[in-house]
CSV table of C-alpha atoms and ligand atoms in Angstrom, one decimal:
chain,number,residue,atom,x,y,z
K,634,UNK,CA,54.9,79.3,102.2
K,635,UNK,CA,56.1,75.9,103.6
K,636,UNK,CA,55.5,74.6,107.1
K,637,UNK,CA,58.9,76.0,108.5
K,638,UNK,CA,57.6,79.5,107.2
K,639,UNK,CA,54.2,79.4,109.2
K,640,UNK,CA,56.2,77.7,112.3
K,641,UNK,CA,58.8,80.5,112.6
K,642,UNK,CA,55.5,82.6,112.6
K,643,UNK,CA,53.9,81.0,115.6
K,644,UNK,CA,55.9,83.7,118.2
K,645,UNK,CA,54.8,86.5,116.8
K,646,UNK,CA,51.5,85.1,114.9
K,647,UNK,CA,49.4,88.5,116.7
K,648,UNK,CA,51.6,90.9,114.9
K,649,UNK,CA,52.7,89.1,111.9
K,650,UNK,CA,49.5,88.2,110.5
K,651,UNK,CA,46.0,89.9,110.2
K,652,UNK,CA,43.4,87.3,111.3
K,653,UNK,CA,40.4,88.6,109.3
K,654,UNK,CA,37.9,87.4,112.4
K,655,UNK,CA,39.1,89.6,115.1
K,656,UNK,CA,38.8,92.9,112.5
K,657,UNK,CA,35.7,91.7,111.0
K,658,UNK,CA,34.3,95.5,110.7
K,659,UNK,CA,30.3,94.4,110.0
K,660,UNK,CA,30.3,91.3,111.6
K,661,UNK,CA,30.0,89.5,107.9
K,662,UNK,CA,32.2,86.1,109.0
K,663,UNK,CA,30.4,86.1,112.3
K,664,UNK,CA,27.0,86.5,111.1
K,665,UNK,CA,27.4,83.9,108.0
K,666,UNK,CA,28.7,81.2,110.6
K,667,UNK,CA,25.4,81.8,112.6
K,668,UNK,CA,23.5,81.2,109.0
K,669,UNK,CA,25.4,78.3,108.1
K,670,UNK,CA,25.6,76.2,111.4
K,671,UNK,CA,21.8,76.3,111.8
K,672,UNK,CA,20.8,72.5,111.8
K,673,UNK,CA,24.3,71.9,110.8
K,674,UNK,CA,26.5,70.1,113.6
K,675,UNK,CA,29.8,69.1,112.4
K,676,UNK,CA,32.5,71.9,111.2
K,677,UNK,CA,36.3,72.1,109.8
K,678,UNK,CA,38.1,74.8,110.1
K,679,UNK,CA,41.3,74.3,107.5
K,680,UNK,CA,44.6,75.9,108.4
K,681,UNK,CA,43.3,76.9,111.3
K,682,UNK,CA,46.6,79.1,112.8
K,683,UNK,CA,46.4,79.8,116.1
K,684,UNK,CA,42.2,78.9,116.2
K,685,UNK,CA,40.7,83.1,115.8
K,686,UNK,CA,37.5,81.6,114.1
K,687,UNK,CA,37.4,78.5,117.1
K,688,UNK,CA,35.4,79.6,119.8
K,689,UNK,CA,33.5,81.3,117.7
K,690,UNK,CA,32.7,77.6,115.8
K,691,UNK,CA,32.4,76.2,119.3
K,692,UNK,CA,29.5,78.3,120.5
K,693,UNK,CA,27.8,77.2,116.7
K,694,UNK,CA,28.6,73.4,116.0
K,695,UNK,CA,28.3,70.4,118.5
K,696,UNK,CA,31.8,69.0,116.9
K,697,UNK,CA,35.0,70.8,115.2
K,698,UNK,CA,38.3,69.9,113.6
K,699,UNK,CA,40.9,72.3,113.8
K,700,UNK,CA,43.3,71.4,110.9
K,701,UNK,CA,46.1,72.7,110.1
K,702,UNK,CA,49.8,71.5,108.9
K,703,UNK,CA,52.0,73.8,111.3
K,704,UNK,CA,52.5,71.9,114.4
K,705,UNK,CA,53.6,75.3,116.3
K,706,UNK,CA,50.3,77.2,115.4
K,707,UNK,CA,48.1,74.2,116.4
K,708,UNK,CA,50.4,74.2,120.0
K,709,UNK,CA,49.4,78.0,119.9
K,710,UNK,CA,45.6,77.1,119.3
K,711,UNK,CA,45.5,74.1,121.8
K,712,UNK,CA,46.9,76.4,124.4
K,713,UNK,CA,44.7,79.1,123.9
K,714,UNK,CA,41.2,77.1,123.6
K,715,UNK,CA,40.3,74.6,125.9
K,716,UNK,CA,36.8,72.9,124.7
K,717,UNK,CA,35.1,69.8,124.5
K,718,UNK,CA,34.0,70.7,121.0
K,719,UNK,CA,37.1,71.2,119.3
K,720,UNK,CA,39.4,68.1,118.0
K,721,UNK,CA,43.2,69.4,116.9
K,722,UNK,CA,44.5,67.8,113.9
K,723,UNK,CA,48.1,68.0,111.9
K,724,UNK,CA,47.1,67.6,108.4
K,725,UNK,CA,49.0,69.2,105.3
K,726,UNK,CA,46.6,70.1,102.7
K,727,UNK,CA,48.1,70.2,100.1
K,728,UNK,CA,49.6,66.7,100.1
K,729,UNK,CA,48.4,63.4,98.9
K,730,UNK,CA,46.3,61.9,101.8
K,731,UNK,CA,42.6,62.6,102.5
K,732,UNK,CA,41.4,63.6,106.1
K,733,UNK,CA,39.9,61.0,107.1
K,734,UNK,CA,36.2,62.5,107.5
K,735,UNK,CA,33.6,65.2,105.9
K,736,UNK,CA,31.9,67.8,107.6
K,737,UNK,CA,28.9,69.4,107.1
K,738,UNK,CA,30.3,72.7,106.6
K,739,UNK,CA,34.0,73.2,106.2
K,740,UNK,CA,36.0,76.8,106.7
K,741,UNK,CA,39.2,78.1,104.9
K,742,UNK,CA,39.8,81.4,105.7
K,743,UNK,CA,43.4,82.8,103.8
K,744,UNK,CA,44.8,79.4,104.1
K,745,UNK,CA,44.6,79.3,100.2
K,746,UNK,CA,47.1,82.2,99.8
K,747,UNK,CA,50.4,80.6,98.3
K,748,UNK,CA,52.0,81.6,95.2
K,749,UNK,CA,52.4,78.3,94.1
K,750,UNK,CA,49.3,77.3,91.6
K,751,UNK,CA,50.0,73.5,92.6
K,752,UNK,CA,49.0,74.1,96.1
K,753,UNK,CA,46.4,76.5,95.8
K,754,UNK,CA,44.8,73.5,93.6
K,755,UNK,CA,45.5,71.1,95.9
K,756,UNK,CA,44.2,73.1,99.2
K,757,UNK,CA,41.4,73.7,97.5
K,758,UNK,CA,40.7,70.0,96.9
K,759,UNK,CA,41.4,69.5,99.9
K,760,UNK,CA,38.5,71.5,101.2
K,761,UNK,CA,35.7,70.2,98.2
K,762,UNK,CA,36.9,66.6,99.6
K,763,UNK,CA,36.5,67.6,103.5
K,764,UNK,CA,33.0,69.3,102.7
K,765,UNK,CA,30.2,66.4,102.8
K,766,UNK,CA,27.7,66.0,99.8
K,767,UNK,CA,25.4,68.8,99.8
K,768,UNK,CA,27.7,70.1,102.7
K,769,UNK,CA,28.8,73.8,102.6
K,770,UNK,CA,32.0,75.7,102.5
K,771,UNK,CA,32.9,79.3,103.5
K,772,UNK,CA,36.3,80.7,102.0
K,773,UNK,CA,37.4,83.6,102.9
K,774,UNK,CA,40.3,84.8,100.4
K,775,UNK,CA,42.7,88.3,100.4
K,776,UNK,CA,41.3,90.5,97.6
K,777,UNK,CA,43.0,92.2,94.3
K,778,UNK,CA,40.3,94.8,94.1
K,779,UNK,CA,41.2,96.0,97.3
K,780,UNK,CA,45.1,96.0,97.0
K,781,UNK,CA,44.7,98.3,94.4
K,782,UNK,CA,41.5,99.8,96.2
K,783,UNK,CA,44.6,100.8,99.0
K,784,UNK,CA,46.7,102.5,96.5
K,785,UNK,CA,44.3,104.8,94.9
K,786,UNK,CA,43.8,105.7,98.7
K,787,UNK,CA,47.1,106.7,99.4
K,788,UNK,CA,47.0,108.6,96.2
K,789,UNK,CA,43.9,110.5,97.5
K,790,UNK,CA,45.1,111.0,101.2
K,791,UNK,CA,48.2,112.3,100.0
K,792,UNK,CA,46.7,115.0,97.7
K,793,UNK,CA,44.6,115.9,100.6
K,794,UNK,CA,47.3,116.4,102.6
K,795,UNK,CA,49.0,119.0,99.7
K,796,UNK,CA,51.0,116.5,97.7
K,797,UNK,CA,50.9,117.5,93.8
K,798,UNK,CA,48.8,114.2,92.2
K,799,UNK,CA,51.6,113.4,90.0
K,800,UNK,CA,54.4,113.3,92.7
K,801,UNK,CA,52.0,111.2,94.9
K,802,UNK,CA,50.8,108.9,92.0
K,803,UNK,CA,54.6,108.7,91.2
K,804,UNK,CA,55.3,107.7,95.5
K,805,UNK,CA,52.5,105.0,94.7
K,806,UNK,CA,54.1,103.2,91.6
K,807,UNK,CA,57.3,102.8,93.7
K,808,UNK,CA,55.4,101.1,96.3
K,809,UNK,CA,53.6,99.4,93.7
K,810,UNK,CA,56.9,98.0,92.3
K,811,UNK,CA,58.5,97.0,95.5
K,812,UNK,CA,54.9,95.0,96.9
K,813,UNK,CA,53.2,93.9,94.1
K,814,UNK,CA,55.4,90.7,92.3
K,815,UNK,CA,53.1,89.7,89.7
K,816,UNK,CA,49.7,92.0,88.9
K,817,UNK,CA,48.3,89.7,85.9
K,818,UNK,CA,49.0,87.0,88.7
K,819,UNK,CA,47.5,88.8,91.9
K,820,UNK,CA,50.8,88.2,93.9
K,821,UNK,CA,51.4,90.4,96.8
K,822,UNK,CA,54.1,91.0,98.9
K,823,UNK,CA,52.5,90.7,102.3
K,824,UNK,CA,54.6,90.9,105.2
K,825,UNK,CA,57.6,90.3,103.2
K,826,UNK,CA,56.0,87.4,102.0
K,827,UNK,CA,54.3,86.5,98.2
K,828,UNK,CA,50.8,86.0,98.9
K,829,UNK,CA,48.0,85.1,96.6
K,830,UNK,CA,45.1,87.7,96.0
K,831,UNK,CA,42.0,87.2,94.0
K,832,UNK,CA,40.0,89.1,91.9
K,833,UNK,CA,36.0,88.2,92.6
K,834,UNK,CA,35.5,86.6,89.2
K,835,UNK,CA,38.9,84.3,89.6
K,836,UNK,CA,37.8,82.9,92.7
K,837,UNK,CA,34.4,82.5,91.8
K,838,UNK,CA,36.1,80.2,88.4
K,839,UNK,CA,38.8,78.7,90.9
K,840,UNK,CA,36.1,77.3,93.3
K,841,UNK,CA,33.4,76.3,90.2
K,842,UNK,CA,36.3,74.3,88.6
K,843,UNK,CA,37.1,72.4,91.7
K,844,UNK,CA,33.5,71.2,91.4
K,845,UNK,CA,31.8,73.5,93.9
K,846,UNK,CA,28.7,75.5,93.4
K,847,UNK,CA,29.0,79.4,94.5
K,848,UNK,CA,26.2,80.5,96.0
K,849,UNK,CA,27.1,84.1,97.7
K,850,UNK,CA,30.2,86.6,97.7
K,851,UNK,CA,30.7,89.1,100.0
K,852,UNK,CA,33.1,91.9,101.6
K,853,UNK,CA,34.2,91.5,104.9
K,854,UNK,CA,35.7,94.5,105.5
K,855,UNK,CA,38.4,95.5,108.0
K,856,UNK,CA,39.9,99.1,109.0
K,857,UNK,CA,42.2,100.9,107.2
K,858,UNK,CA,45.0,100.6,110.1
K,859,UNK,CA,45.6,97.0,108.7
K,860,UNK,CA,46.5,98.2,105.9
K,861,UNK,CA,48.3,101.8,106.0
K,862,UNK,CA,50.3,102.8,108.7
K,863,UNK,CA,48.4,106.5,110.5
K,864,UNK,CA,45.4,106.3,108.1
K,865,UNK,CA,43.8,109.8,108.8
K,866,UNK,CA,40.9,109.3,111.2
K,867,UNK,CA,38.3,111.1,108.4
K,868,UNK,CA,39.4,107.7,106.2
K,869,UNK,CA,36.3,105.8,106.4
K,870,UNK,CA,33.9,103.5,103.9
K,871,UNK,CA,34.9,101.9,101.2
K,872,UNK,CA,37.3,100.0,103.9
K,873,UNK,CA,39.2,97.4,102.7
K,874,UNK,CA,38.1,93.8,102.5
K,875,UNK,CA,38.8,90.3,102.2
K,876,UNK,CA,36.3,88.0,99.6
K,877,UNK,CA,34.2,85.3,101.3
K,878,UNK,CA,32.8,83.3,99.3
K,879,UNK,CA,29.7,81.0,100.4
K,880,UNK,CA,29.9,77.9,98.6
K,881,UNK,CA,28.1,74.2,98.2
K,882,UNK,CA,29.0,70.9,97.4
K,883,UNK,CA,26.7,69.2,94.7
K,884,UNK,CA,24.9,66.0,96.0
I,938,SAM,C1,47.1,83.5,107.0
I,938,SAM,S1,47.0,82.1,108.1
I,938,SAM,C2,45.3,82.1,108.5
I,938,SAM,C3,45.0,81.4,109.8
I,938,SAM,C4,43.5,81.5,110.2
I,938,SAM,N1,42.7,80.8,109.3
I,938,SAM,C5,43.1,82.9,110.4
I,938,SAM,O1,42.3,83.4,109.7
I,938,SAM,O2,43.6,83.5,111.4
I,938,SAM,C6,47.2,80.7,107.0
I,938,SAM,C7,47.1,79.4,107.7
I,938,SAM,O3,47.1,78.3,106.7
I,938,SAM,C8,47.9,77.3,107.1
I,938,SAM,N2,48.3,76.5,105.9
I,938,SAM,C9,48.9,77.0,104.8
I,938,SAM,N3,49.2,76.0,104.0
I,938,SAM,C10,48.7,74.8,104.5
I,938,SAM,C11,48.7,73.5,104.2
I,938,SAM,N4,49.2,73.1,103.0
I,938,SAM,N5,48.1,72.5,105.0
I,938,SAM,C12,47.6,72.9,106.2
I,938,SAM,N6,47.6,74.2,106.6
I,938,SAM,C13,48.1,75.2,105.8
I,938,SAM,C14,49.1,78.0,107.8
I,938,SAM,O4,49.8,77.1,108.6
I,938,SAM,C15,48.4,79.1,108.5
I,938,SAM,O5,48.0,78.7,109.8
């Protein structure tokens, strides 16, 4: 997922990708920026896109960067949000040089989604070095659980509607083979595009070796429509979700 990909992207960003914080079913991202930005003044949000978490951050901290390395989706952000708050910067995070601050509580929500191990490792250093000491972090990340949450529910809906289990299960593992690239791996074809998805536990080890302390994981679930084209309208709870993870750098 270079910068060219998420450039050729900006156009059609709306469609193209789902930006967790306008589908946020329970308000989970919305309510944890209220908790976190309380005494808190200074935020980052890291690979930013075209800025669906920004005014949101705006209304909560006195000061944000909005970082990201695609120089179309920050053109896309700066012409959708005009605000004293919010300062626009081109950064690539997963290259050598350090942003040049730290704030108090930094934001990555499914920016650390490449298949490339390298620059998952990298992003996510990238954040643990942006987060001040004692600072906070919330990462929002696609899950495994619920990709294959989404299949077993296509299995059931099927069955419901008078498929025979075993030709639906068998409808399933096709699909299966043709999105998911690597299971043992959690990469997902997403949009035509390999995407990284973690279990709960992987993230919690990804984010601990990087030297941050996890305090709090939670759902934040979105509506089936995301994720299966004419869900039934009786499809309800357990929705599919994204992990967010809240989590602290040590002093
Ligand atoms: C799936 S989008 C998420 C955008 C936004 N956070 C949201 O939730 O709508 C991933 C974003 O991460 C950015 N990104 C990916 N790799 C990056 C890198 N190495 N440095 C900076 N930004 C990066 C992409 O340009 C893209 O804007």
């Amino acid at each position: 997922m270079s910068k060219d990909y998420w450039d050729s992207l900006a156009p059609s960003f709306e469609q193209s990708v789902m930006q967790i914080a306008e589908h946020d079913l329970d308000s989970t991202l919305k309510n944890q920026i209220r908790r976190v930005a309380k005494g808190r003044r200074l935020a980052a949000d890291l690979g930013c896109g075209v800025g669906s978490l920004l005014p949101l951050l705006c209304q909560s901290f006195s000061k944000v960067y909005a970082v990201d390395f695609s120089s179309a989706l920050l053109q896309e952000a700066k012409n959708r949000l005009k605000h004293p708050n919010v300062h626009f910067v081109q950064h690539n995070l997963a290259g050598d040089r350090r942003l040049p601050w730290t704030a108090d509580v930094t934001f990555c929500v499914n920016a650390l989604i490449t298949a490339r191990p390298s620059h998952r490792k990298k992003i996510g250093l990238s954040v643990f070095k942006a987060t001040k000491k004692a600072g906070l972090s919330v990462i929002v990340v696609p899950s495994l659980e619920s990709v294959f949450h989404t299949y077993h529910t296509i299995v059931r809906c099927n069955v419901k509607d008078g498929y025979k289990r075993h030709h639906a299960m068998r409808s399933v593992n096709r699909l299966f083979k043709t999105e998911v690239v690597s299971p043992a791996d959690g990469i997902v074809n997403i949009g035509d595009s390999p995407t990284k998805c973690f279990m709960r536990e992987e993230i919690t080890t990804f984010l601990s070796d990087i030297g941050f302390e996890v305090a709090k994981i939670q759902r934040v679930q979105y509506p089936w429509h995301e994720e299966m084209t004419n869900a039934p309208s009786w499809l309800k709870a357990p929705y599919p979700w994204d992990w967010l993870v809240l989590a602290r750098r040590p002093k």
